CSV table of C-alpha atoms in Angstrom, one decimal:
chain,number,residue,atom,x,y,z
G,681,MET,CA,-1.7,-11.8,-17.4
G,682,ALA,CA,-5.0,-9.7,-18.1
G,683,ALA,CA,-8.2,-11.8,-19.0
G,684,THR,CA,-10.1,-10.8,-22.0
G,685,SER,CA,-13.2,-12.3,-23.3
G,686,CYS,CA,-15.4,-11.4,-26.1
G,687,THR,CA,-18.7,-12.4,-27.5
G,688,ASP,CA,-20.5,-13.3,-30.8
G,689,GLU,CA,-22.7,-10.5,-31.3
G,690,LYS,CA,-25.4,-11.8,-33.7
G,691,ALA,CA,-26.8,-9.2,-36.6
G,692,ALA,CA,-29.9,-8.4,-35.5
G,693,PRO,CA,-32.7,-9.7,-38.1
G,694,PRO,CA,-34.5,-7.5,-40.5
G,695,PRO,CA,-37.2,-5.8,-39.5
G,696,ASP,CA,-40.6,-7.5,-40.3
G,697,HIS,CA,-42.0,-4.3,-42.5
G,698,PRO,CA,-41.2,-2.5,-45.6
G,699,CYS,CA,-40.8,0.8,-44.1
G,700,GLY,CA,-37.6,1.6,-42.9
G,701,THR,CA,-34.5,3.2,-44.6
G,702,GLU,CA,-30.9,2.2,-43.8
G,703,GLU,CA,-28.7,4.9,-42.7
G,704,GLU,CA,-26.5,6.5,-45.7
G,705,SER,CA,-29.0,4.9,-47.9
G,706,ASP,CA,-30.5,6.1,-51.4
G,707,ALA,CA,-33.9,5.6,-49.8
G,708,ARG,CA,-33.0,7.5,-46.6
G,709,ALA,CA,-31.9,10.5,-48.6
G,710,LEU,CA,-34.6,10.1,-51.0
G,711,LEU,CA,-37.3,10.5,-48.4
G,712,GLN,CA,-35.7,13.6,-46.7
G,713,GLN,CA,-35.8,15.0,-49.6
G,714,ILE,CA,-39.6,14.4,-50.2
G,715,MET,CA,-40.0,15.3,-46.5
G,716,GLY,CA,-38.0,18.3,-46.8
G,717,THR,CA,-36.8,17.2,-42.9
G,718,ASP,CA,-34.7,14.7,-41.2
G,719,LYS,CA,-37.3,14.5,-38.7
G,720,TYR,CA,-40.3,12.8,-39.6
G,721,ASN,CA,-42.3,10.3,-37.7
G,722,THR,CA,-42.8,6.5,-39.3
G,723,THR,CA,-46.5,4.9,-38.9
G,724,ILE,CA,-46.2,0.9,-40.0
G,725,ARG,CA,-49.9,-0.1,-41.2
G,726,ASN,CA,-49.0,-3.6,-42.2
G,727,THR,CA,-45.9,-5.7,-41.8
G,728,ASN,CA,-44.3,-8.1,-44.2
G,729,SER,CA,-45.9,-11.1,-42.6
G,730,LYS,CA,-49.5,-9.2,-42.6
G,731,LEU,CA,-48.9,-7.7,-46.1
G,732,LEU,CA,-48.1,-10.9,-47.6
G,733,GLU,CA,-51.1,-13.0,-45.8
G,734,LYS,CA,-53.6,-9.9,-47.4
G,735,MET,CA,-52.2,-9.6,-50.5
G,736,THR,CA,-52.1,-13.6,-51.1
G,737,GLU,CA,-55.6,-13.6,-50.3
G,738,GLU,CA,-56.6,-10.5,-52.5
G,739,LEU,CA,-54.7,-12.1,-55.4
G,740,GLN,CA,-56.9,-15.8,-55.0
G,741,LYS,CA,-60.0,-14.3,-55.1
G,742,MET,CA,-59.2,-11.6,-57.8
G,743,GLN,CA,-61.1,-11.3,-60.8
G,744,PRO,CA,-59.7,-10.0,-64.4
G,745,THR,CA,-62.4,-7.1,-64.3
G,746,GLU,CA,-62.6,-6.3,-60.9
G,747,SER,CA,-60.6,-4.5,-58.5
G,748,VAL,CA,-59.5,-6.0,-55.2
G,749,MET,CA,-58.3,-4.5,-51.7
G,750,SER,CA,-55.3,-2.1,-51.2
G,751,PHE,CA,-53.2,-2.1,-48.4
G,752,SER,CA,-51.4,0.6,-46.8
G,753,THR,CA,-48.0,-0.3,-45.4
G,754,CYS,CA,-46.4,3.3,-44.5
G,755,LEU,CA,-47.3,7.0,-43.2
G,756,PHE,CA,-44.4,9.3,-43.1
G,757,ARG,CA,-45.0,12.5,-41.2
G,758,PRO,CA,-43.1,15.6,-41.0
G,759,LYS,CA,-42.4,15.8,-36.9
G,760,ASP,CA,-43.1,19.7,-36.8
G,761,SER,CA,-46.3,19.6,-38.8
G,762,ARG,CA,-49.0,21.5,-37.8
G,763,ASP,CA,-51.2,19.8,-40.1
G,764,GLY,CA,-52.0,16.3,-39.3
G,765,GLY,CA,-53.2,15.9,-42.9
G,766,GLU,CA,-49.3,16.4,-44.2
G,767,ALA,CA,-48.5,12.9,-45.1
G,768,PHE,CA,-46.5,10.5,-47.5
G,769,GLY,CA,-48.4,7.1,-47.3
G,770,ILE,CA,-47.6,4.2,-49.7
G,771,ASP,CA,-50.4,1.1,-50.3
G,772,PHE,CA,-50.1,-1.8,-52.4
G,773,THR,CA,-52.7,-4.1,-54.2
G,774,TRP,CA,-53.4,-6.0,-57.5
G,775,THR,CA,-54.6,-5.2,-61.1
G,776,ALA,CA,-54.5,-6.7,-64.2
G,777,ARG,CA,-51.5,-7.1,-66.0
G,778,GLU,CA,-53.0,-6.9,-69.3
G,779,GLY,CA,-55.9,-4.4,-69.8
G,780,SER,CA,-54.9,-2.6,-66.5
G,781,THR,CA,-58.8,-0.7,-65.3
G,782,GLU,CA,-57.7,2.0,-63.1
G,783,ARG,CA,-58.0,5.2,-64.5
G,784,ARG,CA,-54.9,7.7,-65.6
G,785,LEU,CA,-53.8,10.4,-63.2
G,786,PRO,CA,-55.1,13.7,-64.2
G,787,TYR,CA,-53.2,17.2,-64.3
G,788,LYS,CA,-49.4,17.3,-65.5
G,789,VAL,CA,-48.1,13.5,-65.5
G,790,SER,CA,-44.3,12.2,-65.9
G,791,TYR,CA,-44.1,8.6,-66.8
G,792,TYR,CA,-41.5,5.9,-66.4
G,793,ASN,CA,-40.1,3.0,-67.4
G,794,VAL,CA,-37.2,1.8,-65.1
G,795,ASN,CA,-36.2,-2.1,-66.1
G,796,GLY,CA,-39.6,-2.5,-67.4
G,797,ALA,CA,-41.4,-1.4,-64.2
G,798,LEU,CA,-44.0,1.2,-65.6
G,799,GLY,CA,-44.8,4.5,-63.3
G,800,GLU,CA,-46.6,7.7,-63.4
G,801,ALA,CA,-46.6,10.5,-61.1
G,802,ASN,CA,-48.0,14.2,-61.1
G,803,ASP,CA,-47.9,16.2,-57.9
G,804,VAL,CA,-50.2,13.9,-55.1
G,805,THR,CA,-50.2,10.5,-56.4
G,806,THR,CA,-47.1,8.1,-57.9
G,807,ARG,CA,-47.9,4.9,-59.3
G,808,LEU,CA,-45.6,2.2,-60.0
G,809,ARG,CA,-46.8,-1.5,-61.8
G,810,VAL,CA,-44.9,-4.1,-61.3
G,811,PRO,CA,-44.8,-7.9,-62.5
G,812,CYS,CA,-44.4,-10.3,-59.9
G,813,ASP,CA,-44.5,-13.9,-60.4
G,814,LEU,CA,-45.0,-16.1,-57.3
G,815,PRO,CA,-44.5,-19.7,-56.9
G,816,GLY,CA,-46.6,-22.6,-56.3
G,817,LYS,CA,-50.3,-22.8,-56.6
G,818,LEU,CA,-50.1,-18.7,-57.0
G,819,ARG,CA,-48.2,-18.8,-60.2
G,820,ASN,CA,-51.1,-19.0,-62.5
G,821,LYS,CA,-52.7,-16.1,-60.8
G,822,SER,CA,-49.7,-13.9,-60.4
G,823,SER,CA,-49.0,-14.4,-63.9
G,824,GLN,CA,-52.0,-12.5,-64.6
G,825,ALA,CA,-51.7,-9.7,-62.3
G,826,SER,CA,-49.1,-6.7,-61.4
G,827,LEU,CA,-48.5,-5.5,-58.1
G,828,LEU,CA,-49.4,-1.9,-57.9
G,829,ALA,CA,-47.7,0.4,-55.8
G,830,GLU,CA,-49.3,4.1,-55.1
G,831,ALA,CA,-47.8,6.7,-53.0
G,832,SER,CA,-49.8,10.1,-51.8
G,833,ASN,CA,-48.1,13.1,-51.0
G,834,THR,CA,-50.2,15.7,-49.0
G,835,LEU,CA,-47.0,17.6,-47.7
G,836,ASP,CA,-46.5,21.3,-48.6
G,837,ARG,CA,-43.4,21.4,-50.6
G,838,GLU,CA,-43.1,25.1,-51.8
G,839,GLY,CA,-40.2,25.9,-54.0
G,840,GLU,CA,-39.6,22.4,-54.9
G,841,SER,CA,-39.9,22.1,-58.9
G,842,ASP,CA,-42.4,19.4,-60.2
G,843,GLN,CA,-40.3,17.4,-62.0
G,844,LYS,CA,-37.6,17.0,-59.9
G,845,ALA,CA,-40.3,16.6,-57.0
G,846,ARG,CA,-41.9,13.5,-59.2
G,847,ASP,CA,-38.7,12.2,-59.8
G,848,GLN,CA,-38.0,11.9,-56.2
G,849,GLN,CA,-41.2,10.3,-55.6
G,850,PHE,CA,-40.9,7.8,-58.2
G,851,ASN,CA,-37.4,6.6,-57.3
G,852,PHE,CA,-38.4,6.2,-53.7
G,853,LEU,CA,-41.5,4.3,-54.4
G,854,TYR,CA,-39.4,2.0,-56.4
G,855,LEU,CA,-37.2,1.4,-53.6
G,856,MET,CA,-40.1,1.0,-51.3
G,857,THR,CA,-42.0,-1.6,-53.5
G,858,ARG,CA,-38.4,-3.2,-53.9
G,859,LYS,CA,-38.9,-4.4,-50.3
G,860,ALA,CA,-42.7,-5.7,-50.7
G,861,THR,CA,-41.5,-7.9,-53.6
G,862,GLU,CA,-39.0,-9.4,-51.4
G,863,ALA,CA,-41.9,-9.6,-48.6
G,864,LEU,CA,-44.0,-11.2,-51.2
G,865,GLY,CA,-41.5,-13.7,-52.9
G,866,CYS,CA,-41.7,-12.6,-56.1
G,867,GLU,CA,-39.1,-15.1,-58.2
G,868,ASN,CA,-38.7,-12.7,-60.9
G,869,ASN,CA,-36.6,-10.2,-58.7
G,870,PRO,CA,-38.6,-7.8,-60.8
G,871,LEU,CA,-37.3,-4.4,-59.0
G,872,LYS,CA,-33.3,-5.7,-58.7
G,873,GLU,CA,-31.7,-3.1,-60.7
G,874,ASP,CA,-31.1,0.8,-59.1
G,875,PRO,CA,-34.0,3.0,-60.3
G,876,VAL,CA,-32.6,5.7,-62.3
G,877,ALA,CA,-35.6,8.1,-63.2
G,878,LYS,CA,-36.1,9.2,-66.7
G,879,ALA,CA,-39.5,11.3,-67.3
G,880,TYR,CA,-41.6,11.1,-70.7
G,881,GLY,CA,-44.5,13.2,-71.8
G,882,THR,CA,-46.5,9.8,-72.8
G,883,PRO,CA,-47.4,6.4,-71.5
G,884,GLU,CA,-46.9,5.2,-74.5
G,885,ASP,CA,-43.4,6.8,-75.1
G,886,ALA,CA,-42.5,5.5,-71.4
G,887,ALA,CA,-43.6,2.0,-72.9
G,888,ARG,CA,-41.5,1.7,-75.8
G,889,ALA,CA,-38.3,3.0,-74.2
G,890,GLU,CA,-35.5,1.0,-73.8
G,891,ASN,CA,-33.4,0.7,-70.3
């Protein structure tokens, strides 16, 4: 009788950072489209636990009329890039939920409203504002703030239409921000629905849009 044996292999725990994209996922496909290649390097600037620690500290000392420090999480660079400045990076910070003080983006801008999460994008910068309600002693502070995700794009994307590129960047930032909301523990699960970017010409049009 042939002897056989088997072992129970436990699934690998999820990585302690918000920069990964799973095989065959929408996030992976979007990132490859943004990068213009499937060969890129990922730099992890802050793990989930560090992001939680630092963002919690900043939220606790945040005042309605003051800005707080932002934290970089992920930086993606093409492997074959000859220019070290070519990259796509993502940062997170807090902003006032009402009466946000950051300046509007310049030049040609597309505005978005996906399931109530408002965003904007030009050729270089993409932003997404997300209500993130935190538990316990952070409940009151978080109810007065929004999580602000910002992506910066210094990649050379010749031949890509501006609108298509902005839509790709917004959808990707939405998916990566979802990872951050999970790491922070947003009780309202604000980005549970998948993104379908529909661009509007003004922020007022985006704010009035029904999703």
